[in-house]
Each structure stands twice: as C-alpha cells, then as structure tokens.
Coordinates of C-alpha atoms and ligand atoms in Angstrom, one line a residue:
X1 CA 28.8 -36.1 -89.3
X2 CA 29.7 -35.4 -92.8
X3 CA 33.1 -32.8 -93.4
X4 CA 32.9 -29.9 -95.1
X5 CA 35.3 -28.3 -97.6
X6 CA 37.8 -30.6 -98.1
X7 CA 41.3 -31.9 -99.6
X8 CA 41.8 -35.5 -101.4
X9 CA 45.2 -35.9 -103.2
X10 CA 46.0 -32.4 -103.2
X11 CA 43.1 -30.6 -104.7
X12 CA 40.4 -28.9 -102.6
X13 CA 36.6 -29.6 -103.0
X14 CA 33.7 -26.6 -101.9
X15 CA 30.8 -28.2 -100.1
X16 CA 27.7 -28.5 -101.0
X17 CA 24.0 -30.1 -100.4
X18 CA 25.1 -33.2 -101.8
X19 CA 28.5 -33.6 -99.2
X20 CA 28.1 -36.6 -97.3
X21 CA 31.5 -37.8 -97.3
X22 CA 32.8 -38.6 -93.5
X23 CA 36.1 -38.6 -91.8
X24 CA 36.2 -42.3 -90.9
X25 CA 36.3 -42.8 -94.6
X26 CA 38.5 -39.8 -95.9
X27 CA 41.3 -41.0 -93.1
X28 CA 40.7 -45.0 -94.9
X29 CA 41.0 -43.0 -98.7
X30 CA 43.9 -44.8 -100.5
X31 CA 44.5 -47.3 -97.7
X32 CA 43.7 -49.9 -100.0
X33 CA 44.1 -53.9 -100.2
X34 CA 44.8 -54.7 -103.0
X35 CA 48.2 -53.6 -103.2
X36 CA 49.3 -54.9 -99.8
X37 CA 52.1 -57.7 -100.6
X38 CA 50.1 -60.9 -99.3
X39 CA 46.7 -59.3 -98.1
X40 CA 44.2 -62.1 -99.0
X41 CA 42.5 -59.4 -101.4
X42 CA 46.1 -58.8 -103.0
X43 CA 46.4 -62.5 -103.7
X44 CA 42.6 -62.8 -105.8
X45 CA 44.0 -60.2 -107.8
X46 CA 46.7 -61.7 -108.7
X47 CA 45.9 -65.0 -109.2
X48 CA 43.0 -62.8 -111.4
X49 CA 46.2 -61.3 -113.3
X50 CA 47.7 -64.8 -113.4
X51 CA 44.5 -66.2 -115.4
X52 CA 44.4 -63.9 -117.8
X53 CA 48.0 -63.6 -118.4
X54 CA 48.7 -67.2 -118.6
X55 CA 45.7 -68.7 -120.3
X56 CA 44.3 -66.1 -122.2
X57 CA 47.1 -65.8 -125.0
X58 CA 46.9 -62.3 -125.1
X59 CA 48.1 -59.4 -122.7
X60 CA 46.0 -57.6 -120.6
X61 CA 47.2 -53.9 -119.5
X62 CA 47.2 -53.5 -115.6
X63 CA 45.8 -50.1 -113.7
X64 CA 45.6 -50.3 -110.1
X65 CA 46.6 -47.0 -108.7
X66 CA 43.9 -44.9 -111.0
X67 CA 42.3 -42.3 -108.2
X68 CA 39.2 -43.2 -106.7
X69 CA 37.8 -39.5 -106.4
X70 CA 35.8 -39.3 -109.9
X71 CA 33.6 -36.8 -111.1
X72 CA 30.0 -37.6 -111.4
X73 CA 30.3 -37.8 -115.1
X74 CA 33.0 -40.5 -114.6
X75 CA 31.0 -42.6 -112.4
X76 CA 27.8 -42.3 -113.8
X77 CA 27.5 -40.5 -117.5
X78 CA 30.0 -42.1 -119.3
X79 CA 28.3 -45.3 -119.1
X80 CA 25.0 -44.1 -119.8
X81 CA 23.6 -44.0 -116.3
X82 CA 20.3 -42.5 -116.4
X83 CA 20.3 -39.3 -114.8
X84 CA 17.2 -40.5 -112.9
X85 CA 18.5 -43.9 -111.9
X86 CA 18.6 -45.1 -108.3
X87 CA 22.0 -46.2 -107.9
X88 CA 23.0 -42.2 -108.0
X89 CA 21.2 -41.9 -105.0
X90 CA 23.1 -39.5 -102.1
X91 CA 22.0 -42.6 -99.6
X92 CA 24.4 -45.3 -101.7
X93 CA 27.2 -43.0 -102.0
X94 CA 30.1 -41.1 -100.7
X95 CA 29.6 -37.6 -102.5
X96 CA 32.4 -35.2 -102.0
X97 CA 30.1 -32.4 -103.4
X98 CA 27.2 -32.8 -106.3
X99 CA 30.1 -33.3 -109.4
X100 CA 32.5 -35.5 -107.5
X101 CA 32.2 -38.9 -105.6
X102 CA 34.3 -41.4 -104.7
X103 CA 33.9 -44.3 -107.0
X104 CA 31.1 -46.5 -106.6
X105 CA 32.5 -48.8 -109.4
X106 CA 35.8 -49.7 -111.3
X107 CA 33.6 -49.5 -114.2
X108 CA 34.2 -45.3 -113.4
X109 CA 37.5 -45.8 -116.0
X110 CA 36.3 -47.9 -119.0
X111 CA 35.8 -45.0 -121.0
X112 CA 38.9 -43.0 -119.7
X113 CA 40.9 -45.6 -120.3
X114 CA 39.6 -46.6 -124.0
X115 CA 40.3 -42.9 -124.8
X116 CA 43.6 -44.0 -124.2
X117 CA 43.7 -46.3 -126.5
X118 CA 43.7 -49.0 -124.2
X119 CA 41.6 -51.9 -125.4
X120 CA 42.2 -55.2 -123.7
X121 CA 42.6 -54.2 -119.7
X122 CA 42.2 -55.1 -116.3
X123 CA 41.6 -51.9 -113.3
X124 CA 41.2 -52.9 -109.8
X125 CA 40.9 -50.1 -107.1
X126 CA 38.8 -49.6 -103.9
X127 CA 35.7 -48.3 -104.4
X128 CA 32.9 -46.9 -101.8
X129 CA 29.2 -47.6 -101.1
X130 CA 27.1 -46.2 -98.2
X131 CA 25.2 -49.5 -97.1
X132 CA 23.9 -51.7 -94.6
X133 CA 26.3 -52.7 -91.7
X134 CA 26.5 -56.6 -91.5
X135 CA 29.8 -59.3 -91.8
X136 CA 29.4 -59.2 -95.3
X137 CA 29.3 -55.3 -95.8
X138 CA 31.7 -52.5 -95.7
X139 CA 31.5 -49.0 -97.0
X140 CA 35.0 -49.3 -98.8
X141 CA 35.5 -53.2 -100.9
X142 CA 37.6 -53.7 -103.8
X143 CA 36.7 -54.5 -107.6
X144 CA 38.4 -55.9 -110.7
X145 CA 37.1 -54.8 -113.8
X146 CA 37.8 -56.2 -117.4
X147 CA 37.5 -55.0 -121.0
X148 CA 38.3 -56.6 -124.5
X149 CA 37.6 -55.0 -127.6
X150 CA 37.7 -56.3 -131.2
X151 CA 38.6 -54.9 -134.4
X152 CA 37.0 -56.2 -137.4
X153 CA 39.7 -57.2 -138.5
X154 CA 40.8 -59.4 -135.6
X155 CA 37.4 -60.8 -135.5
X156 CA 37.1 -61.7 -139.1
X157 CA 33.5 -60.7 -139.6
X158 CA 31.4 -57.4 -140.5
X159 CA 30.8 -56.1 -137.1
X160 CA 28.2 -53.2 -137.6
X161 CA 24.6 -54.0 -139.5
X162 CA 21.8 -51.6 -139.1
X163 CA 19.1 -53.5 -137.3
X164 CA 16.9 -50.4 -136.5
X165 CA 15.9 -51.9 -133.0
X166 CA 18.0 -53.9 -130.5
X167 CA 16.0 -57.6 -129.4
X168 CA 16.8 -59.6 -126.3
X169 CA 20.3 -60.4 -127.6
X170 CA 21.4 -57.9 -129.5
X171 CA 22.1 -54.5 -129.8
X172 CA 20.7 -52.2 -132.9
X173 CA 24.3 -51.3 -134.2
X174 CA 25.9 -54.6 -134.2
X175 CA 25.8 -58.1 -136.4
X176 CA 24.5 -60.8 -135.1
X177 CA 27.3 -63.2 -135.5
X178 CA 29.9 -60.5 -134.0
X179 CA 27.7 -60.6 -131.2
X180 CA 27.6 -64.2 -130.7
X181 CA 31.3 -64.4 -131.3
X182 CA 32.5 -61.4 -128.8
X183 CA 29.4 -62.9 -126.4
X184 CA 31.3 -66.6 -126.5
X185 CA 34.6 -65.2 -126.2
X186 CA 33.5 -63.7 -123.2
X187 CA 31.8 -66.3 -121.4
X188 CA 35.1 -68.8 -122.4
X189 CA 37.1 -66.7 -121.1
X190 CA 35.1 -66.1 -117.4
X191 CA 33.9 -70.1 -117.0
X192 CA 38.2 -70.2 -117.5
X193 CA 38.5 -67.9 -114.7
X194 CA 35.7 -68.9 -112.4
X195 CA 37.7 -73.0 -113.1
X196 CA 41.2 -71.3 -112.0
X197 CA 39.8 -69.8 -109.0
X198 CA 37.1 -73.0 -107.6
X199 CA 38.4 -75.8 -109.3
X200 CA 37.8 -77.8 -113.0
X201 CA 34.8 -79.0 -111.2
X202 CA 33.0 -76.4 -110.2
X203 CA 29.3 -76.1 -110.3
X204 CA 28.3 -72.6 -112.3
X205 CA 25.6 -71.2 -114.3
X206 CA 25.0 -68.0 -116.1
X207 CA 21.8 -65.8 -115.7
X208 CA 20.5 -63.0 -117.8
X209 CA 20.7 -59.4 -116.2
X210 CA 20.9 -56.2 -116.6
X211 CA 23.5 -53.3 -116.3
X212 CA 22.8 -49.8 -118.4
X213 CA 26.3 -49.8 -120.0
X214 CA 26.3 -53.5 -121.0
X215 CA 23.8 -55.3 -124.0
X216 CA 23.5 -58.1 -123.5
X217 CA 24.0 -58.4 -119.8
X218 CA 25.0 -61.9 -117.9
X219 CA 25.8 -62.6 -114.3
X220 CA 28.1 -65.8 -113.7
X221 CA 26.9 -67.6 -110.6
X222 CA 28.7 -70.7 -108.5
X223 CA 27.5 -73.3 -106.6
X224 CA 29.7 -73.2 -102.6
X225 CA 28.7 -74.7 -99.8
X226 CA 24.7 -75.2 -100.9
X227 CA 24.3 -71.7 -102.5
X228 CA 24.3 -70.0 -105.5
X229 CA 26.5 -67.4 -105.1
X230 CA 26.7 -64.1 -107.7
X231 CA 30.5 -63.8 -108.8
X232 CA 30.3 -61.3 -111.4
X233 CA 28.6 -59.0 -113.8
X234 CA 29.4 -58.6 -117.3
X235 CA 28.2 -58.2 -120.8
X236 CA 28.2 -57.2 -124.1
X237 CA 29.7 -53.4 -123.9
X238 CA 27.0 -50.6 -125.2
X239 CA 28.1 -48.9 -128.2
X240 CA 27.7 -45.6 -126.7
X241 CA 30.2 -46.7 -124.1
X242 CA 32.4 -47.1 -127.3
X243 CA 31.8 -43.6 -128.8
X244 CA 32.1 -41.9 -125.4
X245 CA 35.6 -44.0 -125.6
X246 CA 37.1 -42.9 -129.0
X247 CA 36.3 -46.5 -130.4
X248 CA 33.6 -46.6 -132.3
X249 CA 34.7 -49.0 -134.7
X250 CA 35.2 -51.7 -132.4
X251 CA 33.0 -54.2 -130.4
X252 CA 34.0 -55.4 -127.0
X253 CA 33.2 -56.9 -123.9
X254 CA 32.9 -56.2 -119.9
X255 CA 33.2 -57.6 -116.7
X256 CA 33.0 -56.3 -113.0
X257 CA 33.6 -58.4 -109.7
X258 CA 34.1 -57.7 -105.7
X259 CA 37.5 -59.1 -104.9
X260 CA 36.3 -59.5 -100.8
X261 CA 33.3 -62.1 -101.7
X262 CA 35.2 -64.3 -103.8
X263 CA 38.7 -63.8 -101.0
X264 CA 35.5 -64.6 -98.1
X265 CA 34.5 -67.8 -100.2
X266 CA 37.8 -69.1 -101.1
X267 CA 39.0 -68.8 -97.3
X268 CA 36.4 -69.2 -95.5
X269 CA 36.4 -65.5 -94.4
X270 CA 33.5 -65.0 -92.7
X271 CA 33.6 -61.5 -91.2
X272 CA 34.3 -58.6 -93.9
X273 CA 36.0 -56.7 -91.2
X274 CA 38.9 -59.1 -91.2
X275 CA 40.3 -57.9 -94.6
X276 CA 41.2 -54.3 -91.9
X277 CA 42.6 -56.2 -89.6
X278 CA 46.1 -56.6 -91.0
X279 CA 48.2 -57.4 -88.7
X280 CA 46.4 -60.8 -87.9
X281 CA 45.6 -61.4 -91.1
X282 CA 49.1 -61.0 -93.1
X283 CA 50.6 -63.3 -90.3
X284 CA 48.4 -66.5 -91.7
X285 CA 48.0 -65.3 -95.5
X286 CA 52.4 -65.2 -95.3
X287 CA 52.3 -69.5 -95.6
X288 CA 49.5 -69.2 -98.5
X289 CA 51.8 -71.1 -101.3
X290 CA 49.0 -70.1 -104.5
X291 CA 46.9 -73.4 -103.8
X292 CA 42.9 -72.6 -102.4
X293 CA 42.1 -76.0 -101.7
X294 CA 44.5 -76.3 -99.5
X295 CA 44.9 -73.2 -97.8
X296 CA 42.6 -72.2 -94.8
X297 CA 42.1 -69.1 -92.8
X298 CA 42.0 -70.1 -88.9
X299 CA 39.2 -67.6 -87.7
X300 CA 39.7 -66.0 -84.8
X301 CA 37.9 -67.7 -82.0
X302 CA 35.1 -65.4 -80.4
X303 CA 33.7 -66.9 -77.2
X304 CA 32.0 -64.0 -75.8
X305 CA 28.0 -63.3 -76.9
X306 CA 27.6 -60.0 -79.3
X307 CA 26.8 -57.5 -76.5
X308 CA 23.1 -55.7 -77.9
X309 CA 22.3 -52.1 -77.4
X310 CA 18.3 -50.8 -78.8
X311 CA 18.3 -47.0 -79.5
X312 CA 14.9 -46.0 -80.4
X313 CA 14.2 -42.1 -81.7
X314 CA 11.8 -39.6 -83.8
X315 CA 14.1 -39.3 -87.3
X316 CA 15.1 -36.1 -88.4
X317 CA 13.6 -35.0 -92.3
X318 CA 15.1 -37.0 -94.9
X319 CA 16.7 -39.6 -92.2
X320 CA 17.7 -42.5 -94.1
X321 CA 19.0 -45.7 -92.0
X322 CA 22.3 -45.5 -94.0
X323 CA 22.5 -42.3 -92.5
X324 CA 22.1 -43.8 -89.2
X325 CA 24.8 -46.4 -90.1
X326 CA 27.5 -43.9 -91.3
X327 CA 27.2 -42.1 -88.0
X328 CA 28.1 -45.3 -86.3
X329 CA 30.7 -46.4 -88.4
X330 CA 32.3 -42.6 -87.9
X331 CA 32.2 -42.9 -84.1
X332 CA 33.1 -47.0 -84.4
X333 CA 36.8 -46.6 -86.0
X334 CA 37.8 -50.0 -84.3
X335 CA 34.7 -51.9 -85.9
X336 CA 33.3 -53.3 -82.8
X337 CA 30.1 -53.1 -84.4
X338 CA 29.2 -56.4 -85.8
X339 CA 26.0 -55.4 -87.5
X340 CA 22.9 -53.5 -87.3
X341 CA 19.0 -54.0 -87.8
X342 CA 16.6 -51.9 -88.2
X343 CA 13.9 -53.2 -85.5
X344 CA 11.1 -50.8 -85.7
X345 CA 9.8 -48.4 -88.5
X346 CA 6.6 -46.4 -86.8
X347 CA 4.8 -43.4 -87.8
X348 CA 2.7 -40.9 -85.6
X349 CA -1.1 -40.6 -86.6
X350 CA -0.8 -37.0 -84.9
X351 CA 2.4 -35.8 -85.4
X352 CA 3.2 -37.5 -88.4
X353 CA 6.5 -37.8 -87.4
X354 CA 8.5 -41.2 -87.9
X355 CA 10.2 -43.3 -85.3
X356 CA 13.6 -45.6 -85.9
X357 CA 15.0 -48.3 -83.8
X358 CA 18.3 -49.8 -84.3
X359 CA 19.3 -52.9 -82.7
X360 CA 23.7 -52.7 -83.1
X361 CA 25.3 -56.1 -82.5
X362 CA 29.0 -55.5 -80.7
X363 CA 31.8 -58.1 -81.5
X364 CA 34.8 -57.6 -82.5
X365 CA 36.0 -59.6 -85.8
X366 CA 39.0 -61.0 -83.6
X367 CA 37.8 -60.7 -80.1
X368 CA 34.4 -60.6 -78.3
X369 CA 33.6 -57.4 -76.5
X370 CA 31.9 -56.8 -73.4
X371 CA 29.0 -54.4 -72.3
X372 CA 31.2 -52.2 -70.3
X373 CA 33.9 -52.5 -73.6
X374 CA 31.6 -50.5 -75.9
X375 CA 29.4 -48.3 -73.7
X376 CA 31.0 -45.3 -74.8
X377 CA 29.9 -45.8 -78.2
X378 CA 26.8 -45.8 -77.9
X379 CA 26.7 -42.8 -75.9
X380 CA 28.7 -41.4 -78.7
X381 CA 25.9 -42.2 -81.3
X382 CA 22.7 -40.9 -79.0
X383 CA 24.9 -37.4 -79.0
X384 CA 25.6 -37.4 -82.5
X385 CA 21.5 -38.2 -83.0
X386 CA 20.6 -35.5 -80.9
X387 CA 23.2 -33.3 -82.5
X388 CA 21.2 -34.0 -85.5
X389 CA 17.9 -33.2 -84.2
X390 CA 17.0 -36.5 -83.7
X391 CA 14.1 -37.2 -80.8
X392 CA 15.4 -39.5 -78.7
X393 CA 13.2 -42.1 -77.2
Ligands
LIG401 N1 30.0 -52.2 -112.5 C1 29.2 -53.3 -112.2 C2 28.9 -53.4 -110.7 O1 29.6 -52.8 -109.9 C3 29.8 -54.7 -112.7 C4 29.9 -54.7 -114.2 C5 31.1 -54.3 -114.8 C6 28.9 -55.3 -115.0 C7 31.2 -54.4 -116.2 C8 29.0 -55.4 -116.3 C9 30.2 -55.0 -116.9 O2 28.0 -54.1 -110.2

C-alpha cells in the first residue's frame, strides 16, 4: 500500500526498496497539533514554553515549524545511531526512500541546530513511527525536545579531563565535577517542570537508562493514578553529538518527551485518536483557563460494544504485523479502528509457511459503530491482503 515516487514540500523523492511511506500519512504530513491555537497538544507545549521561560532565568530559542522529512543521516548518524541498531528498522519507520524518512524523533535537529549556533533550545514537531494500533498509539504523535549547553566559562570549572575510559557516570572526555554540575542542572530543571505540569506534590523518581547520543542517560518517571508512568528521556549529551554540532568546547544537556501522553494524563484523555478529532475537541479545550487540576475533558460517551472482525491468512515473505497494521490504517482514514491483536502466530511443518490472525476492535473515539457500519473495511483489508499475495484463510 506504500506510494511510489513522490513529492513532500516541493521536492520529489525516487523510490526505492526501502519506500514504505503510505498515503493515509503523506495526506496527514504537516497537519500537525501542536500549532493549532487551543488543541490540548498546543496547550502542553506551551505551558512547556511557559516553564522554561518563566522559571528557568534564561531564554530558550523556539523551533517548531523545522520539516519533518530528514535524511537518514539526520535522524540517525548525527547522534551516533549505530548503523546496525534496531530502532532503524524499515518496520518502525516511515521511509520515503533508503536516505530519507520522516522523523522518528525531534532529537533529528540537535546537531543542525547547534551548527547554528543555537545552544540553549526547545524543537517541537510531529514525528512518525510505524507501530502497534491501540488507544495509546498512533503512527504520527508530537515531541518536545531540549538542549542546554555550557561554556566553561559560564560553568566556572575545567570542563574537559582525559579519563581514558568513560564509567557508569561519566564520559571519557569530560571532568567529573562538570558532569555532576551540567547532570544537577538538568535534573533541577526537569523535577521543576514535571512540579509545573502535576503539581508541587507530585510523586516522581528518576531511573538510569540508556539512549546512544546521551551519557549518562536518565528517564524521569511520575506516580498518576497507581502507575509509574515514563515522562521523558534525557541525559548527559555525548561529545560526539557536540563535534558533529560545531561545539566542541562545550558540555550540555538533553531531553526528549511525547506531548500526547502527558496531554492523555493531564486530561484524562483516554483514546489517542481524540487529539484528530478536532472539531469536538477544540469545542471543550476553548474554556481551559491554564489550570490542570481543574480542567477536565468530558469523554465522549460510547455505549455501543467494539464490533470484532478475525482475519486469519498465510503471510507473504518478510510480512511484519506493522505491515498488517499500516494497511488498515491506509484503508481506515476515519479511525474506526480501535485496536488490533495479533491472535494467532502458526507455522506449517510442511509448507513452512506462516499463518497471521488479527483480531481488529471497531469503535469510534466519539461514537460506537455497528457491524454493518464498518463492513466495508474489512472487505477493504482482505483485498488489499490478497493484493499482496497474502493466503487468505
Ligand atoms: N529521542 C529520544 C526518544 O525519542 C528522547 C531523548 C531526547 C532522550 C534527548 C535523551 C535526550 O525516545
């Protein structure tokens, strides 16, 4: 279902074996959130914007119109993604041919912007993941991303110390007390954000990770509604990143967050499909007055049962199920689709071949949908399938 040669923002693309790009999301390519004058996701980022510009004491430079088509380079090379590592894979990304993608991260511009000379900044764009199709996924979400660097001199202390080998905490090219500085700074400045956003008495706690362009790496996790829920990545930024960037005498930090799960957690969102649904949604968010705690989102009341459809068949070569899930999405352009699960998984001793069934939930995010509502559909799917070469069952 994927196009073919194609043209994003005025520029044409070749095809290649690495096009998987569809027309459901080329026709949703730039129709983004977060720039939507009270969309719930418009309103995080601001009240992001309105943290750092009001308690932070310094000023943060705003992109948020940077194109999401980025070369491969971009996306992945620049901050030292292995060449090897999985999250290049075709089956997690929207390739528009085997050097360009659509951004899988915001993190895509940290080195395009430092060679800018940009040093302390906030980008927040759309970005776009193949995945799984459930309330809390959706191939195109929206990311705020953050970098501070330091000079020496604004940080008072050497910065750089041969160390030969990096340890658990630090990296080989830095001092250890810049570290701990830059690293303190950082998590200051995020528990102040995480306060601003859930309240002074939140419940949060910070756990080591690991991303390839940060050293070290932290995630910051909250406490809502009995679970521990992953609001952001960040870190130390790798040195590398730095020389890729034109500033190698500084030391700085990242962060990276999805704008939908914090918007689904501080409104009690529940359905990812609800941040497309503008016209309902801009009708409640136009009373929000800037105060969470008060605010609620009246969900849509669904009454009717998700209707269930089971399509079982023998998978083409190479059939992933986010294959299966980008065909439905293609055909679904209303979302009626609610989610999917992969049911069965069953190999032929003869043949050898390898049999898929999907069981697809259909409810609308506003209304619920009957049998005879969403028929069509799945017709629609079993022709694409066979299309494909797919055995049907
Ligand atoms: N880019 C990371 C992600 O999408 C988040 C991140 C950004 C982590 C910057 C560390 C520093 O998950």
């Amino acid at each position: 279902c994927h196009i073919r040669n194609v043209s994003l923002f005025g520029k044409d693309y070749k095809e290649d074996h690495m096009t998987n790009l569809t027309p459901r999301i080329i026709n949703n390519l730039g129709n983004h959130k977060h720039r939507i004058p009270n969309h719930p996701i418009e309103i995080i980022k601001n009240e992001i914007y309105k943290f750092f510009d009001s308690k932070t004491g310094i000023t943060f430079a705003k992109f948020e119109d940077l194109n999401p088509v980025v070369t491969v380079e971009q996306n992945f090379d620049s901050v030292l993604i292995p060449k090897d590592h999985v999250s290049r894979d075709k089956k997690d990304n929207y390739y528009i041919n085997e050097d360009t993608l659509l951004r899988a991260h915001t993190s895509a511009h940290q080195v395009e912007l430092l060679r800018k000379k940009e040093s302390t900044f906030l980008c927040c764009g759309d970005v776009y993941r193949r995945d799984t199709m459930d309330r809390s996924h959706y191939p195109i979400f929206h990311q705020m991303e953050g970098v501070r660097l330091f000079s020496e001199e604004e940080l008072g202390i050497p910065l750089f110390q041969d160390r030969k080998q990096r340890t658990e905490s630090c990296q080989e090219h830095y001092s250890l007390e810049a570290v701990e500085k830059v690293e303190n700074e950082l998590k200051i400045t995020l528990e102040g954000l995480v306060k601003h956003l859930f309240g002074e008495d939140v419940q949060y706690r910070w756990m080591d990770e690991y991303f390839p362009f940060t050293h070290p790496s932290f995630e910051i996790e909250v406490f809502y509604e009995g679970d521990w829920l992953e609001i952001l990545g960040c870190g130390i930024m790798e040195y590398q990143v730095l020389v890729n960037g034109c500033s190698e005498d500084k030391i700085g930090w990242a962060f990276g967050l999805g704008l939908e799960r914090l918007a689904m957690r501080l409104f009690d969102i529940n359905d990812i499909r609800l941040f497309w649904k503008s016209e309902v949604v801009l009708d409640q968010f136009q009373s929000f007055n800037g105060d969470f705690r008060q605010f609620k989102f009246v969900l849509p009341e669904r009454k009717i049962e998700p209707a269930k459809f089971d399509l079982a068949f023998w998978i083409p070569d190479g059939f992933h199920d986010h294959d299966f899930y980008d065909i439905a999405r293609n055909i679904d352009v209303d979302d009626a689709i609610e989610n999917v699960e992969l049911i069965d998984v069953f190999s032929h001793p003869k043949t050898g071949k390898t049999s898929h069934c999907y069981r697809t939930y259909y409810r609308g995010a506003l209304k619920g949908l009957q049998f005879k509502d969403v028929e069509h559909i799945d017709t629609a799917i079993r022709a694409v399938l066979a299309e494909q070469g797919a055995g049907l069952r």
